[in-house]
Short mmCIF file of C-alpha atoms in Angstrom, two decimals:
data_model
loop_
_atom_site.label_atom_id
_atom_site.label_comp_id
_atom_site.label_asym_id
_atom_site.label_seq_id
_atom_site.Cartn_x
_atom_site.Cartn_y
_atom_site.Cartn_z
CA MET A 10 18.19 -9.95 4.56
CA LYS A 11 20.40 -7.51 2.68
CA ARG A 12 23.10 -7.58 5.29
CA ALA A 13 23.28 -11.31 5.02
CA PHE A 14 23.28 -11.54 1.80
CA LEU A 15 25.88 -8.58 1.45
CA ALA A 16 27.92 -10.82 3.90
CA VAL A 17 27.74 -14.36 2.00
CA TRP A 18 28.99 -12.15 -1.07
CA LEU A 19 32.09 -10.53 0.45
CA ALA A 20 32.95 -14.22 1.58
CA LEU A 21 32.02 -15.75 -1.70
CA ASN A 22 34.09 -13.11 -3.30
CA ALA A 23 37.16 -13.38 -0.91
CA LEU A 24 39.61 -14.97 -3.40
CA GLY A 25 39.19 -12.62 -5.82
CA ALA A 26 39.74 -13.29 -9.71
CA SER A 27 42.85 -14.14 -11.43
CA ALA A 28 45.53 -11.50 -11.92
CA ALA A 29 44.86 -11.50 -16.07
CA GLU A 30 41.40 -10.16 -14.99
CA ARG A 31 42.66 -7.33 -13.17
CA LEU A 32 42.55 -3.56 -13.54
CA VAL A 33 44.61 -1.81 -11.51
CA VAL A 34 43.67 1.52 -10.23
CA THR A 35 46.43 3.73 -8.40
CA VAL A 36 45.29 7.26 -7.40
CA ARG A 37 47.54 10.24 -6.19
CA HIS A 38 47.46 13.88 -4.94
CA GLU A 39 50.06 16.66 -3.63
CA LEU A 40 48.99 17.54 -0.69
CA LYS A 41 50.43 15.97 2.83
CA ALA A 42 46.61 16.65 4.67
CA ALA A 43 44.54 13.79 5.51
CA ARG A 44 41.16 13.73 2.72
CA PRO A 45 38.15 11.29 4.23
CA ALA A 46 36.28 10.10 1.53
CA GLU A 47 37.72 10.99 -1.33
CA THR A 48 35.57 10.13 -4.48
CA ILE A 49 37.60 8.34 -7.08
CA ALA A 50 36.10 7.85 -10.70
CA VAL A 51 37.05 5.53 -13.16
CA PRO A 52 35.17 5.51 -17.17
CA TRP A 53 33.44 2.72 -17.67
CA SER A 54 35.52 2.91 -21.08
CA GLU A 55 38.26 1.82 -19.09
CA VAL A 56 36.79 -0.50 -17.02
CA ALA A 57 35.42 -2.43 -20.47
CA ARG A 58 38.61 -2.20 -22.06
CA ARG A 59 40.50 -3.91 -19.65
CA LEU A 60 37.86 -6.40 -17.79
CA PRO A 61 35.57 -7.43 -21.46
CA GLY A 62 31.93 -8.23 -20.24
CA ALA A 63 32.18 -6.78 -17.00
CA LEU A 64 28.68 -5.61 -15.39
CA LEU A 65 27.96 -3.37 -12.67
CA HIS A 66 26.24 -6.52 -10.44
CA GLN A 67 29.10 -8.90 -11.32
CA LEU A 68 31.88 -6.66 -9.85
CA ALA A 69 34.33 -6.60 -7.02
CA VAL A 70 36.78 -3.33 -5.96
CA ARG A 71 39.65 -3.99 -3.46
CA ASP A 72 41.55 -1.94 -1.42
CA ALA A 73 46.14 -2.74 -1.47
CA SER A 74 45.11 -5.11 1.35
CA GLY A 75 42.53 -7.26 -0.56
CA ASN A 76 39.53 -5.59 1.44
CA LEU A 77 36.27 -5.48 -1.01
CA VAL A 78 35.08 -1.23 -1.15
CA PRO A 79 32.13 -0.35 -1.62
CA TYR A 80 31.06 1.12 -5.14
CA GLN A 81 28.50 2.11 -7.75
CA VAL A 82 28.14 2.41 -11.38
CA THR A 83 26.16 5.43 -12.61
CA ASN A 84 23.75 4.45 -15.91
CA VAL A 85 23.74 6.98 -17.69
CA ALA A 86 21.79 5.43 -21.11
CA PRO A 87 19.47 3.55 -19.17
CA LEU A 88 17.37 3.17 -22.29
CA ALA A 89 20.53 1.79 -24.59
CA LYS A 90 20.74 -1.91 -25.79
CA ASP A 91 23.55 -3.74 -25.01
CA PRO A 92 23.52 -7.17 -27.29
CA LYS A 93 27.20 -7.85 -26.62
CA ASN A 94 27.24 -7.17 -23.20
CA GLU A 95 29.83 -4.20 -23.05
CA GLY A 96 28.12 -2.35 -20.44
CA ILE A 97 27.02 0.69 -23.01
CA ALA A 98 24.36 2.06 -21.16
CA TYR A 99 27.27 3.06 -18.13
CA GLY A 100 29.23 6.19 -16.99
CA GLU A 101 31.77 5.61 -14.34
CA LEU A 102 32.93 3.41 -11.52
CA ILE A 103 32.91 5.30 -8.30
CA PHE A 104 34.56 4.17 -5.11
CA GLN A 105 35.83 5.84 -2.11
CA HIS A 106 38.69 6.08 -0.11
CA ASP A 107 40.02 7.95 3.55
CA PHE A 108 43.26 8.99 2.71
CA ALA A 109 45.56 9.66 6.02
CA MET A 110 47.86 12.27 6.68
CA ASP A 111 50.90 11.74 4.26
CA GLU A 112 49.45 9.25 2.72
CA GLN A 113 49.47 10.11 -1.19
CA SER A 114 48.49 6.96 -2.95
CA ALA A 115 46.67 4.47 -3.18
CA ARG A 116 46.43 1.08 -5.04
CA PHE A 117 43.00 -0.74 -5.89
CA THR A 118 42.20 -3.49 -8.23
CA VAL A 119 38.37 -4.18 -10.14
CA GLU A 120 38.12 -7.59 -10.85
CA LYS A 121 34.95 -9.09 -12.51
CA ALA A 122 33.21 -11.46 -9.55
CA THR A 123 31.80 -14.90 -9.66
CA THR A 124 27.96 -13.99 -8.08
CA VAL A 125 26.34 -10.95 -7.58
CA ALA A 126 27.20 -8.14 -5.58
CA PRO A 127 24.44 -6.70 -3.48
CA PRO A 128 23.71 -3.04 -2.95
CA PHE A 129 25.33 -1.55 -0.78
CA PRO A 130 24.56 1.04 2.37
CA VAL A 131 22.99 4.14 0.34
CA LYS A 132 24.65 7.27 1.50
CA ALA A 133 24.00 9.76 -1.10
CA PHE A 134 20.06 10.72 -2.21
CA ALA A 135 18.39 13.33 -4.05
CA ARG A 136 14.73 12.66 -5.33
CA TYR A 137 11.80 15.07 -5.89
CA VAL A 138 9.15 15.19 -3.39
CA PRO A 139 5.86 15.66 -4.78
CA GLU A 140 4.26 14.91 -1.17
CA ARG A 141 5.22 18.27 -0.17
CA LEU A 142 3.97 20.76 -3.72
CA ASP A 143 7.13 20.17 -5.13
CA ASP A 144 10.39 20.08 -3.44
CA PHE A 145 13.45 18.95 -4.39
CA ALA A 146 15.50 17.40 -1.64
CA TRP A 147 18.84 15.55 -1.47
CA GLU A 148 21.41 14.36 1.19
CA ASN A 149 24.35 12.66 2.42
CA ASP A 150 25.63 10.73 5.24
CA LYS A 151 26.70 14.23 7.10
CA ILE A 152 23.92 16.85 5.99
CA GLY A 153 20.88 17.51 4.02
CA HIS A 154 19.36 20.12 1.65
CA ARG A 155 16.07 20.81 -0.15
CA THR A 156 14.85 23.69 -3.02
CA TYR A 157 11.89 24.43 -4.43
CA GLY A 158 9.93 24.38 -7.36
CA GLN A 159 6.65 26.18 -8.98
CA ALA A 160 4.42 25.05 -6.60
CA LEU A 161 5.29 26.36 -3.74
CA ALA A 162 5.24 30.07 -5.65
CA ALA A 163 1.77 29.32 -6.77
CA PRO A 164 -0.61 31.60 -5.58
CA ALA A 165 -2.96 29.90 -2.65
CA PRO A 166 -6.25 28.96 -3.87
CA PRO A 167 -8.49 31.20 -2.01
CA GLY A 168 -10.12 29.87 1.85
CA SER A 169 -6.59 27.42 1.85
CA ASP A 170 -3.96 27.65 4.30
CA LYS A 171 -1.41 26.95 1.68
CA GLU A 172 2.49 28.53 1.71
CA VAL A 173 3.79 30.76 -1.20
CA LEU A 174 7.04 31.27 -1.54
CA VAL A 175 9.06 32.57 -4.58
CA THR A 176 13.18 31.82 -4.11
CA SER A 177 15.69 29.81 -5.93
CA GLY A 178 17.56 29.69 -2.49
CA VAL A 179 18.68 26.93 -0.95
CA ASP A 180 17.70 25.37 2.71
CA ILE A 181 19.92 23.12 4.96
CA TRP A 182 18.47 20.52 7.00
CA PHE A 183 20.95 19.37 10.05
CA LYS A 184 20.88 15.66 10.93
CA ARG A 185 22.35 13.61 13.41
CA PRO A 186 22.17 10.17 12.15
CA SER A 187 24.24 9.01 9.50
CA TYR A 188 21.33 7.25 8.09
CA LEU A 189 18.99 8.67 5.62
CA ILE A 190 16.29 11.06 6.92
CA VAL A 191 14.70 13.13 4.08
CA ASP A 192 11.49 10.01 3.59
CA ARG A 193 11.60 10.33 7.12
CA TRP A 194 11.11 13.95 7.69
CA TYR A 195 9.00 14.41 4.79
CA ASN A 196 6.75 11.64 6.22
CA LYS A 197 6.97 13.19 9.78
CA GLY A 198 5.37 16.58 7.90
CA HIS A 199 6.02 20.47 8.36
CA ASP A 200 5.68 20.78 12.34
CA HIS A 201 7.94 18.16 13.29
CA TYR A 202 10.84 18.49 11.28
CA HIS A 203 11.35 22.42 12.73
CA LYS A 204 11.90 20.80 15.87
CA ASP A 205 14.89 18.34 16.93
CA GLU A 206 12.80 15.07 17.57
CA GLY A 207 15.94 13.08 18.04
CA GLU A 208 17.27 12.85 14.49
CA GLY A 209 18.20 16.81 14.20
CA LEU A 210 15.68 19.42 12.55
CA ASP A 211 15.34 22.32 9.49
CA MET A 212 16.42 25.29 11.45
CA TYR A 213 17.62 27.31 8.25
CA ALA A 214 15.72 30.77 7.48
CA VAL A 215 15.43 31.21 3.64
CA GLY A 216 12.27 33.19 2.99
CA ARG A 217 13.50 35.07 -0.10
CA THR A 218 16.88 35.54 -0.05
CA ARG A 219 20.10 33.20 -1.67
CA GLY A 220 19.96 31.02 1.63
CA ALA A 221 22.81 29.00 1.36
CA GLY A 222 24.12 29.56 -1.66
CA GLY A 223 22.09 30.37 -4.55
CA THR A 224 22.93 32.20 -7.45
CA GLY A 225 22.02 35.24 -8.76
CA ILE A 226 23.00 38.01 -11.44
CA TRP A 227 24.68 41.33 -10.05
CA ASN A 228 25.03 44.41 -12.02
CA GLY A 229 26.86 46.63 -9.80
CA SER A 230 24.46 47.62 -6.90
CA ARG A 231 21.60 45.22 -7.56
CA LEU A 232 21.23 41.48 -7.46
CA PHE A 233 18.82 39.91 -10.00
CA VAL A 234 17.48 36.14 -9.31
CA SER A 235 15.49 33.62 -10.97
CA ARG A 236 12.13 32.33 -9.54
CA ASN A 237 11.40 28.46 -8.17
CA TYR A 238 12.78 26.03 -10.06
CA SER A 239 11.20 24.92 -13.13
CA ALA A 240 12.27 21.21 -14.11
CA TRP A 241 14.24 18.44 -12.43
CA ARG A 242 16.51 15.43 -13.29
CA VAL A 243 18.03 12.53 -10.96
CA VAL A 244 21.56 11.54 -13.10
CA THR A 245 22.24 9.06 -10.76
CA ASN A 246 21.41 8.28 -6.85
CA GLY A 247 23.94 6.50 -4.51
CA PRO A 248 25.04 4.45 -2.97
CA VAL A 249 28.34 6.79 -3.22
CA ARG A 250 27.48 9.83 -5.40
CA ALA A 251 23.83 11.50 -6.21
CA VAL A 252 23.62 14.00 -9.27
CA PHE A 253 20.49 15.68 -10.15
CA GLU A 254 19.88 18.79 -12.57
CA LEU A 255 17.43 21.67 -11.47
CA THR A 256 16.34 23.98 -14.08
CA TYR A 257 15.62 27.62 -13.84
CA ASP A 258 13.28 29.32 -16.30
CA LYS A 259 14.52 32.67 -17.62
CA TRP A 260 14.46 35.84 -15.67
CA ASP A 261 15.17 39.14 -16.20
CA ALA A 262 18.70 40.44 -14.85
CA GLY A 263 18.72 43.85 -15.57
CA GLY A 264 17.57 43.96 -19.46
CA VAL A 265 19.16 40.84 -20.54
CA ALA A 266 17.25 37.47 -19.99
CA VAL A 267 18.76 34.64 -18.12
CA SER A 268 18.30 30.67 -18.02
CA GLU A 269 20.14 28.70 -15.52
CA VAL A 270 20.86 25.08 -15.21
CA LYS A 271 22.29 23.57 -11.90
CA ARG A 272 23.79 20.21 -11.70
CA PHE A 273 24.56 19.29 -8.01
CA THR A 274 27.09 16.63 -7.38
CA VAL A 275 26.52 14.79 -3.84
CA ASP A 276 28.84 12.65 -2.60
CA ALA A 277 28.71 10.29 1.00
CA GLY A 278 31.05 11.53 3.63
CA HIS A 279 31.64 15.24 2.38
CA LEU A 280 30.28 18.56 4.37
CA PHE A 281 30.49 20.36 0.91
CA ASP A 282 28.16 19.61 -2.30
CA THR A 283 29.86 20.36 -5.83
CA VAL A 284 27.48 22.55 -7.76
CA GLU A 285 27.85 23.46 -12.02
CA SER A 286 25.79 26.57 -13.22
CA THR A 287 25.21 26.88 -16.80
CA PHE A 288 24.21 30.43 -17.94
CA SER A 289 22.32 31.14 -21.02
CA THR A 290 21.40 34.19 -22.89
CA ALA A 291 20.49 34.89 -26.51
CA THR A 292 23.57 35.61 -27.47
CA PRO A 293 26.92 34.38 -25.59
CA GLN A 294 28.04 37.18 -23.15
CA THR A 295 29.47 37.24 -20.00
CA LEU A 296 28.12 37.72 -17.01
CA THR A 297 28.91 38.76 -12.96
CA VAL A 298 27.32 36.01 -11.49
CA ALA A 299 26.80 36.49 -7.33
CA LEU A 300 26.56 33.37 -4.87
CA GLY A 301 25.10 34.10 -1.70
CA LEU A 302 24.27 33.59 1.82
CA ASN A 303 21.32 34.79 3.94
CA LYS A 304 22.64 37.51 6.27
CA LYS A 305 19.67 36.35 8.72
CA PRO A 306 19.57 32.13 8.38
CA ALA A 307 18.17 31.66 11.81
CA TYR A 308 14.94 32.45 13.14
CA PRO A 309 14.66 35.26 15.66
CA GLU A 310 13.29 33.10 18.59
CA GLN A 311 16.81 31.88 18.53
CA ALA A 312 18.41 35.41 19.20
CA PRO A 313 21.17 34.60 16.77
CA THR A 314 24.37 36.55 15.98
CA VAL A 315 25.85 35.86 12.50
CA ALA A 316 29.59 36.53 11.97
CA ALA A 317 30.93 36.49 8.40
CA TYR A 318 34.02 35.99 6.60
CA ARG A 319 35.63 36.43 3.60
CA ALA A 320 38.77 34.51 2.46
CA PRO A 321 40.42 34.03 -1.12
CA ASP A 322 37.99 32.25 -3.20
CA THR A 323 35.68 31.66 -0.07
CA LEU A 324 32.58 33.58 1.66
CA MET A 325 31.46 31.74 4.94
CA GLN A 326 29.18 32.22 8.11
CA TRP A 327 29.48 31.23 11.64
CA VAL A 328 25.55 31.40 13.14
CA ARG A 329 25.54 31.12 16.74
CA GLN A 330 22.15 30.21 18.61
CA ARG A 331 20.38 30.06 21.99
CA SER A 332 19.51 26.75 22.08
CA ALA A 333 18.90 25.18 18.56
CA GLY A 334 23.01 24.93 17.92
CA ASP A 335 25.60 26.81 16.25
CA PHE A 336 26.19 26.25 12.72
CA GLY A 337 28.55 27.09 9.75
CA VAL A 338 27.67 27.79 5.98
CA ALA A 339 30.01 28.33 3.30
CA ILE A 340 30.57 29.18 -0.59
CA LEU A 341 33.65 28.14 -2.40
CA LEU A 342 34.08 29.77 -5.34
CA PRO A 343 37.46 29.15 -7.40
CA GLY A 344 38.21 32.28 -9.55
CA ALA A 345 35.85 34.45 -7.52
CA ASP A 346 37.11 38.09 -8.47
CA GLY A 347 35.06 39.98 -5.52
CA TYR A 348 31.99 40.57 -2.97
CA ALA A 349 29.23 42.62 -2.00
CA ALA A 350 25.99 42.58 -0.38
CA ASP A 351 22.46 43.62 -0.80
CA PRO A 352 19.77 44.16 1.84
CA ASP A 353 19.25 40.08 2.35
CA ASN A 354 22.60 38.48 1.48
CA GLU A 355 26.25 38.51 1.67
CA LEU A 356 27.54 37.73 -2.00
CA ILE A 357 30.50 36.87 -3.93
CA LEU A 358 31.35 37.39 -7.19
CA VAL A 359 32.70 36.11 -10.53
CA LYS A 360 32.64 36.65 -13.98
CA ALA A 361 30.97 33.92 -15.96
CA LYS A 362 30.60 32.79 -19.66
CA THR A 363 27.13 31.89 -20.65
CA GLY A 364 27.41 27.98 -21.89
CA GLN A 365 30.14 27.42 -19.95
CA PRO A 366 29.55 25.60 -16.79
CA LEU A 367 30.91 27.72 -13.39
CA ARG A 368 31.92 25.58 -10.48
CA TYR A 369 31.45 25.82 -7.08
CA TYR A 370 30.99 24.18 -3.92
CA LEU A 371 28.49 24.82 -1.06
CA GLY A 372 29.11 23.41 2.41
CA ALA A 373 27.16 23.67 6.24
CA ALA A 374 28.06 21.77 9.07
CA VAL A 375 26.00 22.39 13.44
CA ASP A 376 28.30 22.36 16.07
CA TRP A 377 26.40 19.83 18.09
CA SER A 378 27.54 16.93 15.17
CA GLY A 379 31.01 17.17 16.96
CA GLU A 380 32.73 17.31 13.95
CA ILE A 381 33.19 21.07 13.68
CA PRO A 382 32.27 22.55 17.15
CA THR A 383 33.14 25.96 17.07
CA ALA A 384 33.77 28.99 14.30
CA GLN A 385 37.58 27.68 14.42
CA ALA A 386 36.89 24.68 13.54
CA TRP A 387 34.66 25.54 10.77
CA GLN A 388 36.93 28.22 9.30
CA GLY A 389 39.31 25.85 9.38
CA TYR A 390 37.72 22.74 7.20
CA VAL A 391 36.67 25.40 4.97
CA GLU A 392 40.67 26.12 4.28
CA ALA A 393 41.67 22.39 3.88
CA TYR A 394 38.59 21.71 1.54
CA ARG A 395 40.10 25.07 -0.54
CA LYS A 396 43.15 23.03 -0.79
CA ARG A 397 41.68 19.92 -1.73
CA VAL A 398 39.90 20.95 -4.11
CA ALA A 399 42.62 23.06 -5.88
CA SER A 400 44.77 19.66 -5.61
CA PRO A 401 42.57 17.26 -7.48
CA ILE A 402 43.54 13.34 -7.15
CA ARG A 403 45.10 11.71 -10.39
CA VAL A 404 44.17 8.19 -11.29
CA GLU A 405 46.14 5.94 -13.59
CA PHE A 406 45.04 2.63 -14.46
CA GLY A 407 47.35 -0.54 -15.42
CA ALA A 408 47.07 -3.99 -15.40
CA GLU A 409 49.04 -7.29 -13.06
#
């Protein structure tokens, strides 16, 4: 039914709006390389200025050929009143474009539509998971992740078989299909999603480590880490981008009480998530922040071998296994100024000021996806993504 509605809407809007009611968006970048699934964010204030009265459910975004493009409007103030129909609650208009090799600019138009636009297929999703204690899980069409809340860290009641795990590490769920699997896997239950029953599996080991990119404070010889997250907040939730925040209560970082808020941005079509960590202390200061990768990220029965690689602003691994599939994990940390290790983790270091967001990127891939078949392919992908991060797109606005 939803697909039929979407098809009807596409047909009804094929002729478009008058030129006077079009916002022109031109996107440019400097790289010669392809940039698949590049996410373009247009402040809603710009849409409202160019298209007075525009609303998220009556909108059309078109590429240069006139094709309709899936989009998302973030709702940053859901309790806001809007008596003038100006979209006061909205934040950004978001859509994507696959830049081909040597394609360094693309043009789009944004128009008010004559009919209601149905929801587009969701390719980025995040949620709190109360049915499994208090996990928080997220995914896009490429890969999934989760992390753990206070309920998992709580002691097991006498006579129960409750799992107890104290960690702020990040887990990976390697998925085969492009459709969403988080709800389906939690429905199947723990003993099922640790086996590949046709949709992939959770084969990553976190334990008490940093997992696939957890943070900590490094004092030169020891890593100080938080416990499980204590609070969560979803900011926006697909179809193109999911954004959420996790709060970590104060912990003792070698005599300094530190707390952290992590803000994740999960975009469709990407093997990397963007993360911003903001650390807080009683008085402003500069901390040495460490991001880590578990030294033993696969289960022993798989007889894994782990190769770690260091490159500018980069820490990555390639893990070979007996039968479950080989996989890569990586951290991109712009401005990184060193590396370290402790018994559990390979670490990449950076100086960060409290109260100011520290931005980094966490990625993973598995060989049986077909996209990243070897360690060399993973290293190439990570380096290309590093260059992409270092050369962001520019978005320009105009009118026809």
